[in-house]
Amino acid sequence: MVTSLALAALAELAQEGKLSADIEHMAVTSNTGIENPVIERHVGSHLRAMRTFCGEHAIPLKAQWALPSLAESWQVSVLGGRRQMAWPSEGQSQYCSVDWKIKPVDALKRQHAESLPKGVRQVTLLGSRFEESARRAANMADQGADSGVVEHQGRLLAYPIADWTTSDVWDYILFAQPFGQGGPFPSYAASLADVLEVYNSANGECSIVGDSGKRTPCGARTGCWACPYAGKSDESLTNMAKDNPEMAPLLALRQYIVSLRHDVGARNFIGTDIKDGGDINISAAGYSGRVLLDLLRACLTLDAEEMERSDNPAFQIITPQELVAIEWNWAIRGIQVRPWEATRAWVEVHHQGKRFPIPSASTAAPAQAGGQSLHPLEGETLGSVTTPLMAHAGVTVATGSRLEVDPEGAMEMLSIEGDMLAADTEKAPESVANSLLMRGVVSIPASRRGELDRRLTAVARLREEGVMQWAFHGGRPELASNEFQLAMVG
């Protein structure tokens, strides 16, 4: 709505000849990569409407999605085995909001600010309102939100609807009319009534005034489909699935993911981050290779079934680029016991037509974890990894500023070489990393080569000792048999 007000104001300035063509404006919204498909379609349609409106009124504006980096995305960081889901009420930061929303938006804002003419500063328009909560009101008051444009921590901010009530918001949404038609609520869109429809779908019903004014009307949650913060059951997602059957599989997959919260056996406790002195900690990092493979197969199956359902799929959970990045992560972390396991899953689903069901929900409860902390354990290590670094003499690899996967190269590799790679079950799993680098499909910063060698050396050592086999199946090492303990110190 703030965007709608801003675009109407810019259109008025353009009509009066007071809008500079040299200053580009920006409308940005985050896309985590696991957005609720209904919300993604809804927001996407409004971004297109903004572009059309600005083209018609000669407003220089870029309306775009802010996407997380490949390495930080849910697909690569969680399915790639680097970390687990961000769970509520565990004293940990909600990294998902930071990495998938705040950082991508901030990155685009920095780019925009750097593109502005000298002497022109960026002003960020925010939709926060005093009425939303006492805490929000206090924070806004500290920033001087009712004083027009304010400077806070080096940024210029403005709160156009700071004093609006909830009823004011819904009046604007329900009665907005296209700019130029003389209505009291001008908008870039033909109508904003579809906003109400989305909330109605998520809530099951949507009253315009909350109970006694104490509850925000249309308070449905419309976040990521995999988000565990909604609790054991996501009522908004459940309600939307009634009118949007394509969302039912995503809801089922979410329920499985949420069920893993207390399942110690679903975790990989063997790290590959090498500490000073060569030690490797035992700690609950991401999920075990077994669980990750099940999750990847389920995601690929949902993608394939959605493509069969519609010529215009509502979602694609795993792209070729993300699949290759997952393969990379599995290789450098020793996640799987066979090489090319992610590629093999892609081939089985997309080439061979196999389908893998969503696994049965875990029934593990906190007590079944044996009362053990899932945080890193002080002093517990797998011993010093001192074997020589892997040699790469004569090999030229692509380098970049960060982990990058060539989208076209990834698709070509899976399409042309996928069947051949999937048939390779004999090579060491960690050898996949070098293969991806030599193909030029994956590139890493040149400064990370030494770290990569150390990591791959550690993975090879742990595999030779039989430790990675245990890590694949999951669970705390001390809960395993004596055989594991012998392998660990061998």
Short mmCIF file of C-alpha atoms in Angstrom, two decimals:
data_model
loop_
_atom_site.label_atom_id
_atom_site.label_comp_id
_atom_site.label_asym_id
_atom_site.label_seq_id
_atom_site.Cartn_x
_atom_site.Cartn_y
_atom_site.Cartn_z
CA MET A 1 0.00 0.00 0.00
CA VAL A 2 2.87 2.40 0.76
CA THR A 3 4.19 1.63 -2.73
CA SER A 4 0.78 2.47 -4.18
CA LEU A 5 0.74 5.84 -2.40
CA ALA A 6 4.31 6.57 -3.50
CA LEU A 7 3.64 5.74 -7.16
CA ALA A 8 0.52 7.92 -7.16
CA ALA A 9 2.60 10.80 -5.79
CA LEU A 10 5.30 10.24 -8.42
CA ALA A 11 2.65 10.16 -11.15
CA GLU A 12 1.36 13.55 -9.98
CA LEU A 13 4.88 14.96 -10.08
CA ALA A 14 5.35 13.56 -13.58
CA GLN A 15 2.12 15.21 -14.75
CA GLU A 16 3.37 18.53 -13.37
CA GLY A 17 6.75 18.13 -15.05
CA LYS A 18 8.55 18.01 -11.72
CA LEU A 19 9.90 14.45 -11.87
CA SER A 20 13.54 14.01 -12.87
CA ALA A 21 14.21 11.35 -15.48
CA ASP A 22 17.76 10.99 -14.15
CA ILE A 23 16.79 9.63 -10.73
CA GLU A 24 15.60 6.04 -10.78
CA HIS A 25 13.31 4.86 -8.01
CA MET A 26 13.10 1.30 -6.74
CA ALA A 27 10.34 -0.96 -5.42
CA VAL A 28 11.73 -4.17 -3.97
CA THR A 29 10.25 -7.17 -2.18
CA SER A 30 11.99 -10.27 -0.91
CA ASN A 31 11.57 -13.73 -2.40
CA THR A 32 13.07 -16.39 -0.15
CA GLY A 33 12.93 -19.12 -2.81
CA ILE A 34 10.38 -21.07 -0.77
CA GLU A 35 7.57 -18.54 -0.91
CA ASN A 36 3.95 -19.58 -0.61
CA PRO A 37 3.06 -20.04 -4.32
CA VAL A 38 -0.19 -18.09 -3.98
CA ILE A 39 1.63 -15.14 -2.44
CA GLU A 40 4.42 -15.33 -5.01
CA ARG A 41 1.87 -15.17 -7.86
CA HIS A 42 0.05 -12.33 -6.13
CA VAL A 43 3.17 -10.22 -5.53
CA GLY A 44 4.52 -11.02 -8.99
CA SER A 45 1.34 -9.71 -10.60
CA HIS A 46 1.65 -6.47 -8.64
CA LEU A 47 5.30 -6.01 -9.63
CA ARG A 48 4.22 -6.33 -13.26
CA ALA A 49 1.39 -3.84 -12.69
CA MET A 50 3.88 -1.37 -11.18
CA ARG A 51 6.16 -1.65 -14.20
CA THR A 52 3.22 -1.08 -16.56
CA PHE A 53 1.99 1.93 -14.57
CA CYS A 54 5.43 3.51 -14.45
CA GLY A 55 5.90 3.00 -18.18
CA GLU A 56 2.59 4.74 -18.89
CA HIS A 57 3.41 7.69 -16.62
CA ALA A 58 7.11 8.08 -17.47
CA ILE A 59 8.24 7.20 -13.96
CA PRO A 60 11.80 5.83 -13.84
CA LEU A 61 11.37 2.88 -11.50
CA LYS A 62 12.79 -0.62 -11.13
CA ALA A 63 10.38 -3.09 -9.49
CA GLN A 64 12.08 -6.34 -8.61
CA TRP A 65 12.51 -9.36 -6.35
CA ALA A 66 15.36 -9.53 -3.83
CA LEU A 67 16.70 -13.10 -3.83
CA PRO A 68 19.13 -14.70 -1.36
CA SER A 69 22.53 -15.73 -2.63
CA LEU A 70 22.78 -19.28 -3.95
CA ALA A 71 24.93 -20.44 -1.03
CA GLU A 72 22.57 -18.96 1.58
CA SER A 73 19.32 -20.20 0.02
CA TRP A 74 17.15 -22.79 1.78
CA GLN A 75 17.81 -25.30 -0.97
CA VAL A 76 21.59 -25.09 -0.74
CA SER A 77 22.18 -24.30 2.93
CA VAL A 78 19.57 -26.68 4.41
CA LEU A 79 19.29 -29.43 1.79
CA GLY A 80 23.01 -29.02 1.17
CA GLY A 81 23.64 -30.05 4.77
CA ARG A 82 25.30 -26.91 6.09
CA ARG A 83 22.62 -26.09 8.64
CA GLN A 84 19.22 -27.13 9.89
CA MET A 85 15.98 -25.22 9.88
CA ALA A 86 15.73 -22.17 12.16
CA TRP A 87 13.48 -23.34 14.97
CA PRO A 88 11.51 -21.03 17.28
CA SER A 89 12.07 -20.85 21.05
CA GLU A 90 15.60 -22.24 21.08
CA GLY A 91 17.45 -19.03 21.81
CA GLN A 92 18.95 -18.95 18.34
CA SER A 93 18.71 -16.11 15.88
CA GLN A 94 16.12 -16.36 13.14
CA TYR A 95 18.82 -16.56 10.47
CA CYS A 96 16.26 -17.17 7.74
CA SER A 97 14.85 -13.63 7.95
CA VAL A 98 18.34 -12.16 7.93
CA ASP A 99 19.84 -14.27 5.13
CA TRP A 100 16.78 -14.68 2.91
CA LYS A 101 15.09 -11.28 3.32
CA ILE A 102 17.09 -8.54 5.03
CA LYS A 103 20.49 -9.13 3.38
CA PRO A 104 19.13 -9.45 -0.19
CA VAL A 105 17.00 -6.31 0.18
CA ASP A 106 19.90 -4.39 1.73
CA ALA A 107 22.17 -5.48 -1.14
CA LEU A 108 19.76 -4.09 -3.74
CA LYS A 109 19.34 -0.90 -1.72
CA ARG A 110 23.12 -0.41 -1.66
CA GLN A 111 23.30 -0.89 -5.43
CA HIS A 112 20.49 1.61 -5.90
CA ALA A 113 22.07 4.17 -3.58
CA GLU A 114 25.38 3.90 -5.45
CA SER A 115 23.60 4.53 -8.77
CA LEU A 116 22.06 7.84 -7.68
CA PRO A 117 23.48 11.14 -8.94
CA LYS A 118 25.96 12.91 -6.70
CA GLY A 119 24.22 14.77 -3.89
CA VAL A 120 21.03 12.70 -4.08
CA ARG A 121 20.31 10.48 -1.08
CA GLN A 122 18.08 7.44 -0.88
CA VAL A 123 14.92 7.59 1.26
CA THR A 124 13.34 4.30 2.33
CA LEU A 125 9.56 4.32 2.72
CA LEU A 126 8.29 1.99 5.45
CA GLY A 127 4.76 0.76 6.13
CA SER A 128 5.09 0.50 9.91
CA ARG A 129 2.28 1.98 12.01
CA PHE A 130 2.11 3.11 15.65
CA GLU A 131 -1.05 1.07 16.18
CA GLU A 132 0.54 -2.28 15.33
CA SER A 133 2.01 -2.90 18.80
CA ALA A 134 3.36 -1.05 21.83
CA ARG A 135 6.88 -2.21 21.02
CA ARG A 136 6.61 -1.07 17.40
CA ALA A 137 5.22 2.29 18.53
CA ALA A 138 8.10 2.80 20.97
CA ASN A 139 10.71 1.99 18.33
CA MET A 140 9.06 4.30 15.80
CA ALA A 141 8.84 7.10 18.37
CA ASP A 142 12.56 6.74 19.11
CA GLN A 143 13.24 7.17 15.39
CA GLY A 144 10.96 10.21 15.09
CA ALA A 145 8.58 8.42 12.74
CA ASP A 146 5.98 11.20 12.98
CA SER A 147 8.43 13.89 11.87
CA GLY A 148 8.49 13.33 8.12
CA VAL A 149 11.82 12.17 6.72
CA VAL A 150 14.16 11.20 9.56
CA GLU A 151 17.75 10.01 9.70
CA HIS A 152 18.39 6.80 11.62
CA GLN A 153 21.75 5.01 11.72
CA GLY A 154 22.89 6.86 8.62
CA ARG A 155 19.75 6.08 6.61
CA LEU A 156 16.91 8.38 5.61
CA LEU A 157 13.51 6.89 6.50
CA ALA A 158 9.90 7.96 6.10
CA TYR A 159 6.72 6.43 7.52
CA PRO A 160 3.85 7.63 5.28
CA ILE A 161 1.14 5.70 7.14
CA ALA A 162 2.56 5.86 10.67
CA ASP A 163 -0.69 7.31 12.07
CA TRP A 164 -3.10 5.16 10.06
CA THR A 165 -5.46 2.82 11.85
CA THR A 166 -6.19 -0.71 10.70
CA SER A 167 -9.52 0.52 9.35
CA ASP A 168 -7.71 3.21 7.37
CA VAL A 169 -5.56 0.55 5.77
CA TRP A 170 -8.51 -1.58 4.73
CA ASP A 171 -10.48 1.44 3.51
CA TYR A 172 -7.64 2.24 1.13
CA ILE A 173 -7.29 -1.37 -0.04
CA LEU A 174 -11.01 -1.86 -0.62
CA PHE A 175 -11.79 1.49 -2.25
CA ALA A 176 -8.61 2.21 -4.21
CA GLN A 177 -9.17 3.25 -7.83
CA PRO A 178 -6.80 3.62 -10.79
CA PHE A 179 -4.80 6.83 -10.73
CA GLY A 180 -6.41 9.63 -12.69
CA GLN A 181 -10.03 8.56 -12.21
CA GLY A 182 -10.67 11.14 -9.50
CA GLY A 183 -11.17 8.77 -6.59
CA PRO A 184 -9.92 9.61 -3.09
CA PHE A 185 -7.58 6.59 -3.03
CA PRO A 186 -5.48 6.56 -6.24
CA SER A 187 -3.51 3.41 -7.06
CA TYR A 188 -1.19 2.00 -9.73
CA ALA A 189 -3.50 -1.03 -10.05
CA ALA A 190 -7.01 -1.36 -11.41
CA SER A 191 -7.99 -2.63 -7.97
CA LEU A 192 -6.37 -3.76 -4.72
CA ALA A 193 -9.28 -5.99 -3.77
CA ASP A 194 -7.17 -9.06 -4.57
CA VAL A 195 -5.21 -8.32 -1.37
CA LEU A 196 -8.37 -9.03 0.60
CA GLU A 197 -8.93 -12.20 -1.41
CA VAL A 198 -5.47 -13.51 -0.52
CA TYR A 199 -5.96 -12.89 3.19
CA ASN A 200 -9.44 -14.34 3.00
CA SER A 201 -8.02 -17.51 1.47
CA ALA A 202 -5.34 -17.77 4.15
CA ASN A 203 -7.65 -17.03 7.07
CA GLY A 204 -10.73 -18.95 5.98
CA GLU A 205 -12.62 -15.70 6.62
CA CYS A 206 -11.63 -12.08 6.87
CA SER A 207 -13.49 -9.52 8.95
CA ILE A 208 -12.74 -5.88 8.29
CA VAL A 209 -12.76 -4.93 11.97
CA GLY A 210 -11.07 -7.09 14.60
CA ASP A 211 -12.82 -8.20 17.78
CA SER A 212 -13.28 -5.04 19.89
CA GLY A 213 -10.44 -3.54 17.94
CA LYS A 214 -7.95 -5.72 19.83
CA ARG A 215 -7.07 -8.14 17.09
CA THR A 216 -5.68 -7.22 13.73
CA PRO A 217 -8.21 -8.24 11.08
CA CYS A 218 -7.04 -10.63 8.39
CA GLY A 219 -4.16 -11.70 10.60
CA ALA A 220 -3.26 -14.68 8.44
CA ARG A 221 0.37 -15.74 8.12
CA THR A 222 1.53 -15.74 4.53
CA GLY A 223 5.20 -16.61 4.79
CA CYS A 224 7.38 -19.41 3.46
CA TRP A 225 5.68 -22.76 2.89
CA ALA A 226 8.42 -24.57 4.85
CA CYS A 227 8.48 -22.16 7.80
CA PRO A 228 8.40 -23.95 11.19
CA TYR A 229 7.48 -20.77 13.08
CA ALA A 230 3.78 -21.37 12.40
CA GLY A 231 3.92 -24.37 14.76
CA LYS A 232 3.12 -28.02 14.18
CA SER A 233 0.34 -27.11 11.77
CA ASP A 234 0.21 -24.09 9.47
CA GLU A 235 -3.44 -23.05 9.44
CA SER A 236 -2.97 -20.40 6.76
CA LEU A 237 -1.27 -22.86 4.41
CA THR A 238 -3.94 -25.45 5.19
CA ASN A 239 -6.72 -22.99 4.38
CA MET A 240 -5.07 -21.93 1.13
CA ALA A 241 -4.62 -25.55 0.05
CA LYS A 242 -8.41 -25.96 0.05
CA ASP A 243 -8.74 -23.55 -2.89
CA ASN A 244 -5.27 -24.19 -4.32
CA PRO A 245 -4.73 -27.97 -4.47
CA GLU A 246 -1.21 -27.57 -5.85
CA MET A 247 -0.20 -26.44 -2.35
CA ALA A 248 -1.25 -29.65 -0.62
CA PRO A 249 2.04 -31.49 -1.39
CA LEU A 250 4.04 -28.55 -0.03
CA LEU A 251 1.97 -28.65 3.14
CA ALA A 252 2.65 -32.39 3.52
CA LEU A 253 6.39 -31.85 3.00
CA ARG A 254 6.38 -29.07 5.58
CA GLN A 255 4.74 -31.36 8.13
CA TYR A 256 7.53 -33.91 7.63
CA ILE A 257 10.23 -31.25 8.02
CA VAL A 258 8.63 -29.94 11.21
CA SER A 259 8.44 -33.48 12.61
CA LEU A 260 12.26 -33.71 12.47
CA ARG A 261 12.74 -31.02 15.10
CA HIS A 262 13.48 -33.36 18.02
CA ASP A 263 14.76 -36.32 16.03
CA VAL A 264 18.39 -36.74 17.06
CA GLY A 265 18.73 -39.61 14.61
CA ALA A 266 18.00 -37.20 11.76
CA ARG A 267 21.04 -35.04 12.53
CA ASN A 268 24.60 -35.25 11.25
CA PHE A 269 26.96 -34.83 14.19
CA ILE A 270 30.24 -35.08 12.29
CA GLY A 271 31.52 -31.67 11.28
CA THR A 272 34.08 -30.92 8.60
CA ASP A 273 34.99 -27.41 9.76
CA ILE A 274 38.61 -27.85 10.79
CA LYS A 275 39.61 -26.00 13.95
CA ASP A 276 43.05 -24.76 14.95
CA GLY A 277 45.28 -27.77 15.44
CA GLY A 278 43.29 -29.87 12.98
CA ASP A 279 40.47 -30.85 15.34
CA ILE A 280 36.94 -31.51 14.11
CA ASN A 281 34.08 -30.99 16.53
CA ILE A 282 31.21 -33.36 17.16
CA SER A 283 28.10 -31.19 17.02
CA ALA A 284 24.57 -31.24 15.67
CA ALA A 285 24.97 -29.35 12.43
CA GLY A 286 22.61 -30.12 9.56
CA TYR A 287 20.58 -33.20 8.77
CA SER A 288 22.08 -36.61 8.10
CA GLY A 289 22.83 -37.72 4.56
CA ARG A 290 19.98 -40.22 4.71
CA VAL A 291 17.43 -37.54 5.64
CA LEU A 292 18.80 -35.05 3.11
CA LEU A 293 18.60 -37.60 0.31
CA ASP A 294 15.01 -38.42 1.27
CA LEU A 295 14.17 -34.70 1.32
CA LEU A 296 15.81 -34.03 -2.04
CA ARG A 297 14.05 -36.96 -3.69
CA ALA A 298 10.72 -35.78 -2.26
CA CYS A 299 11.30 -32.21 -3.50
CA LEU A 300 12.24 -33.40 -6.99
CA THR A 301 9.18 -35.65 -7.05
CA LEU A 302 6.88 -32.75 -6.10
CA ASP A 303 8.47 -30.67 -8.88
CA ALA A 304 7.93 -33.43 -11.45
CA GLU A 305 4.33 -34.01 -10.38
CA GLU A 306 3.60 -30.28 -10.50
CA MET A 307 5.00 -30.10 -14.05
CA GLU A 308 2.73 -33.01 -14.98
CA ARG A 309 -0.25 -31.28 -13.36
CA SER A 310 0.10 -27.98 -15.17
CA ASP A 311 1.80 -26.45 -18.20
CA ASN A 312 2.32 -23.43 -15.95
CA PRO A 313 3.70 -24.96 -12.71
CA ALA A 314 2.94 -23.10 -9.50
CA PHE A 315 6.38 -23.87 -8.08
CA GLN A 316 9.76 -25.44 -8.69
CA ILE A 317 11.56 -26.25 -5.46
CA ILE A 318 14.87 -27.39 -6.99
CA THR A 319 16.39 -25.80 -10.09
CA PRO A 320 19.35 -27.36 -11.94
CA GLN A 321 21.60 -24.64 -10.52
CA GLU A 322 20.50 -25.43 -6.96
CA LEU A 323 20.84 -29.18 -7.58
CA VAL A 324 24.48 -28.76 -8.57
CA ALA A 325 25.14 -26.50 -5.57
CA ILE A 326 23.64 -29.19 -3.32
CA GLU A 327 25.89 -31.76 -4.99
CA TRP A 328 28.87 -29.52 -4.27
CA ASN A 329 27.94 -29.09 -0.60
CA TRP A 330 27.44 -32.83 -0.16
CA ALA A 331 30.88 -33.50 -1.65
CA ILE A 332 32.88 -31.02 0.42
CA ARG A 333 31.09 -32.01 3.64
CA GLY A 334 31.11 -35.77 3.20
CA ILE A 335 27.33 -35.88 3.44
CA GLN A 336 26.77 -38.92 1.22
CA VAL A 337 28.57 -42.26 1.00
CA ARG A 338 28.34 -42.50 -2.81
CA PRO A 339 29.41 -39.93 -5.41
CA TRP A 340 26.90 -37.96 -7.49
CA GLU A 341 23.97 -38.76 -5.20
CA ALA A 342 22.12 -35.50 -5.92
CA THR A 343 22.61 -35.94 -9.66
CA ARG A 344 21.43 -39.54 -9.35
CA ALA A 345 18.23 -38.36 -7.64
CA TRP A 346 17.64 -35.85 -10.47
CA VAL A 347 18.13 -38.54 -13.11
CA GLU A 348 15.87 -41.02 -11.31
CA VAL A 349 13.02 -38.51 -11.08
CA HIS A 350 13.34 -36.41 -14.24
CA HIS A 351 14.89 -38.93 -16.65
CA GLN A 352 13.67 -42.31 -15.43
CA GLY A 353 10.26 -41.24 -14.13
CA LYS A 354 10.70 -42.58 -10.60
CA ARG A 355 8.64 -41.04 -7.84
CA PHE A 356 9.59 -40.90 -4.17
CA PRO A 357 6.95 -40.34 -1.48
CA ILE A 358 7.36 -37.86 1.35
CA PRO A 359 8.76 -39.89 4.27
CA SER A 360 6.57 -40.70 7.24
CA ALA A 361 6.65 -38.07 9.96
CA SER A 362 9.14 -38.59 12.76
CA THR A 363 7.61 -39.34 16.16
CA ALA A 364 10.74 -38.50 18.17
CA ALA A 365 10.10 -36.34 21.24
CA PRO A 366 12.58 -34.23 23.23
CA ALA A 367 12.92 -36.94 25.90
CA GLN A 368 14.09 -39.42 23.28
CA ALA A 369 17.15 -37.28 22.67
CA GLY A 370 18.54 -38.63 25.93
CA GLY A 371 18.60 -35.16 27.43
CA GLN A 372 21.71 -34.31 25.42
CA SER A 373 22.33 -30.81 24.16
CA LEU A 374 22.21 -30.39 20.41
CA HIS A 375 24.76 -27.59 20.58
CA PRO A 376 28.52 -28.12 20.07
CA LEU A 377 30.08 -30.21 22.83
CA GLU A 378 33.12 -28.70 24.52
CA GLY A 379 36.29 -30.70 24.15
CA GLU A 380 34.86 -33.46 21.98
CA THR A 381 36.79 -33.83 18.75
CA LEU A 382 37.65 -36.48 16.23
CA GLY A 383 41.34 -35.89 16.68
CA SER A 384 43.84 -34.06 14.54
CA VAL A 385 43.57 -34.32 10.78
CA THR A 386 47.17 -34.13 9.62
CA THR A 387 47.25 -36.10 6.37
CA PRO A 388 48.75 -34.28 3.36
CA LEU A 389 46.57 -31.90 1.36
CA MET A 390 45.02 -33.23 -1.83
CA ALA A 391 47.11 -32.43 -4.87
CA HIS A 392 45.66 -30.56 -7.84
CA ALA A 393 48.78 -30.12 -9.94
CA GLY A 394 48.09 -28.99 -13.49
CA VAL A 395 44.37 -28.46 -12.90
CA THR A 396 42.86 -25.10 -13.86
CA VAL A 397 39.55 -24.29 -12.22
CA ALA A 398 37.11 -21.43 -12.53
CA THR A 399 37.21 -18.84 -9.76
CA GLY A 400 34.79 -16.14 -8.71
CA SER A 401 34.06 -13.80 -5.81
CA ARG A 402 31.91 -16.42 -4.06
CA LEU A 403 30.40 -19.85 -4.66
CA GLU A 404 28.78 -19.69 -8.08
CA VAL A 405 27.09 -22.27 -10.29
CA ASP A 406 26.64 -21.59 -14.00
CA PRO A 407 22.88 -22.13 -14.63
CA GLU A 408 23.35 -23.14 -18.27
CA GLY A 409 26.30 -25.35 -17.40
CA ALA A 410 24.28 -27.04 -14.67
CA MET A 411 21.38 -27.78 -17.01
CA GLU A 412 23.75 -29.04 -19.70
CA MET A 413 25.59 -31.30 -17.25
CA LEU A 414 22.37 -32.85 -15.95
CA SER A 415 20.85 -33.25 -19.41
CA ILE A 416 23.87 -34.60 -21.28
CA GLU A 417 26.06 -36.20 -18.61
CA GLY A 418 23.51 -36.92 -15.91
CA ASP A 419 22.92 -40.58 -16.77
CA MET A 420 26.65 -41.29 -17.01
CA LEU A 421 27.44 -39.55 -13.72
CA ALA A 422 24.55 -41.28 -11.95
CA ALA A 423 26.01 -44.65 -12.94
CA ASP A 424 29.31 -43.85 -11.19
CA THR A 425 29.14 -45.38 -7.72
CA GLU A 426 32.80 -46.33 -7.21
CA LYS A 427 34.71 -43.06 -6.93
CA ALA A 428 35.22 -41.32 -3.59
CA PRO A 429 32.28 -38.98 -2.87
CA GLU A 430 34.58 -36.03 -2.24
CA SER A 431 36.04 -36.39 -5.76
CA VAL A 432 32.82 -34.83 -7.07
CA ALA A 433 34.03 -31.40 -5.89
CA ASN A 434 37.08 -31.46 -8.14
CA SER A 435 35.02 -32.81 -11.02
CA LEU A 436 32.58 -29.90 -10.76
CA LEU A 437 35.42 -27.39 -10.62
CA MET A 438 37.22 -28.88 -13.62
CA ARG A 439 33.98 -28.85 -15.64
CA GLY A 440 33.69 -25.14 -14.94
CA VAL A 441 30.15 -25.59 -13.65
CA VAL A 442 31.15 -24.49 -10.14
CA SER A 443 33.50 -21.63 -9.33
CA ILE A 444 34.88 -20.55 -5.96
CA PRO A 445 37.09 -17.68 -4.78
CA ALA A 446 40.75 -18.40 -5.46
CA SER A 447 41.45 -17.60 -1.81
CA ARG A 448 39.31 -20.57 -0.77
CA ARG A 449 41.39 -23.24 -2.54
CA GLY A 450 43.56 -23.93 0.50
CA GLU A 451 40.53 -24.22 2.75
CA LEU A 452 38.89 -26.55 0.23
CA ASP A 453 41.95 -28.80 0.17
CA ARG A 454 41.94 -29.03 3.96
CA ARG A 455 38.23 -29.82 4.02
CA LEU A 456 38.44 -32.51 1.34
CA THR A 457 41.44 -34.04 3.11
CA ALA A 458 39.41 -34.22 6.32
CA VAL A 459 36.44 -35.77 4.53
CA ALA A 460 38.67 -38.38 2.90
CA ARG A 461 40.25 -39.27 6.25
CA LEU A 462 36.87 -39.59 7.96
CA ARG A 463 35.54 -41.71 5.10
CA GLU A 464 38.54 -44.04 5.27
CA GLU A 465 37.96 -44.49 9.01
CA GLY A 466 34.31 -45.35 8.43
CA VAL A 467 33.08 -42.28 10.28
CA MET A 468 31.15 -40.76 7.38
CA GLN A 469 29.11 -43.95 7.05
CA TRP A 470 27.83 -43.37 10.57
CA ALA A 471 27.29 -39.69 9.84
CA PHE A 472 25.13 -40.65 6.85
CA HIS A 473 22.73 -42.59 9.08
CA GLY A 474 22.65 -39.84 11.73
CA GLY A 475 22.57 -39.72 15.50
CA ARG A 476 25.00 -38.82 18.24
CA PRO A 477 28.26 -40.81 18.08
CA GLU A 478 28.13 -41.92 21.72
CA LEU A 479 24.71 -43.44 21.07
CA ALA A 480 26.24 -45.70 18.44
CA SER A 481 28.09 -48.97 18.96
CA ASN A 482 31.64 -49.50 20.15
CA GLU A 483 32.56 -50.06 16.52
CA PHE A 484 31.98 -46.38 15.89
CA GLN A 485 34.11 -45.38 18.86
CA LEU A 486 36.96 -47.54 17.57
CA ALA A 487 36.66 -46.02 14.12
CA MET A 488 36.60 -42.57 15.65
CA VAL A 489 39.93 -42.97 17.44
CA GLY A 490 41.52 -45.30 14.90
#
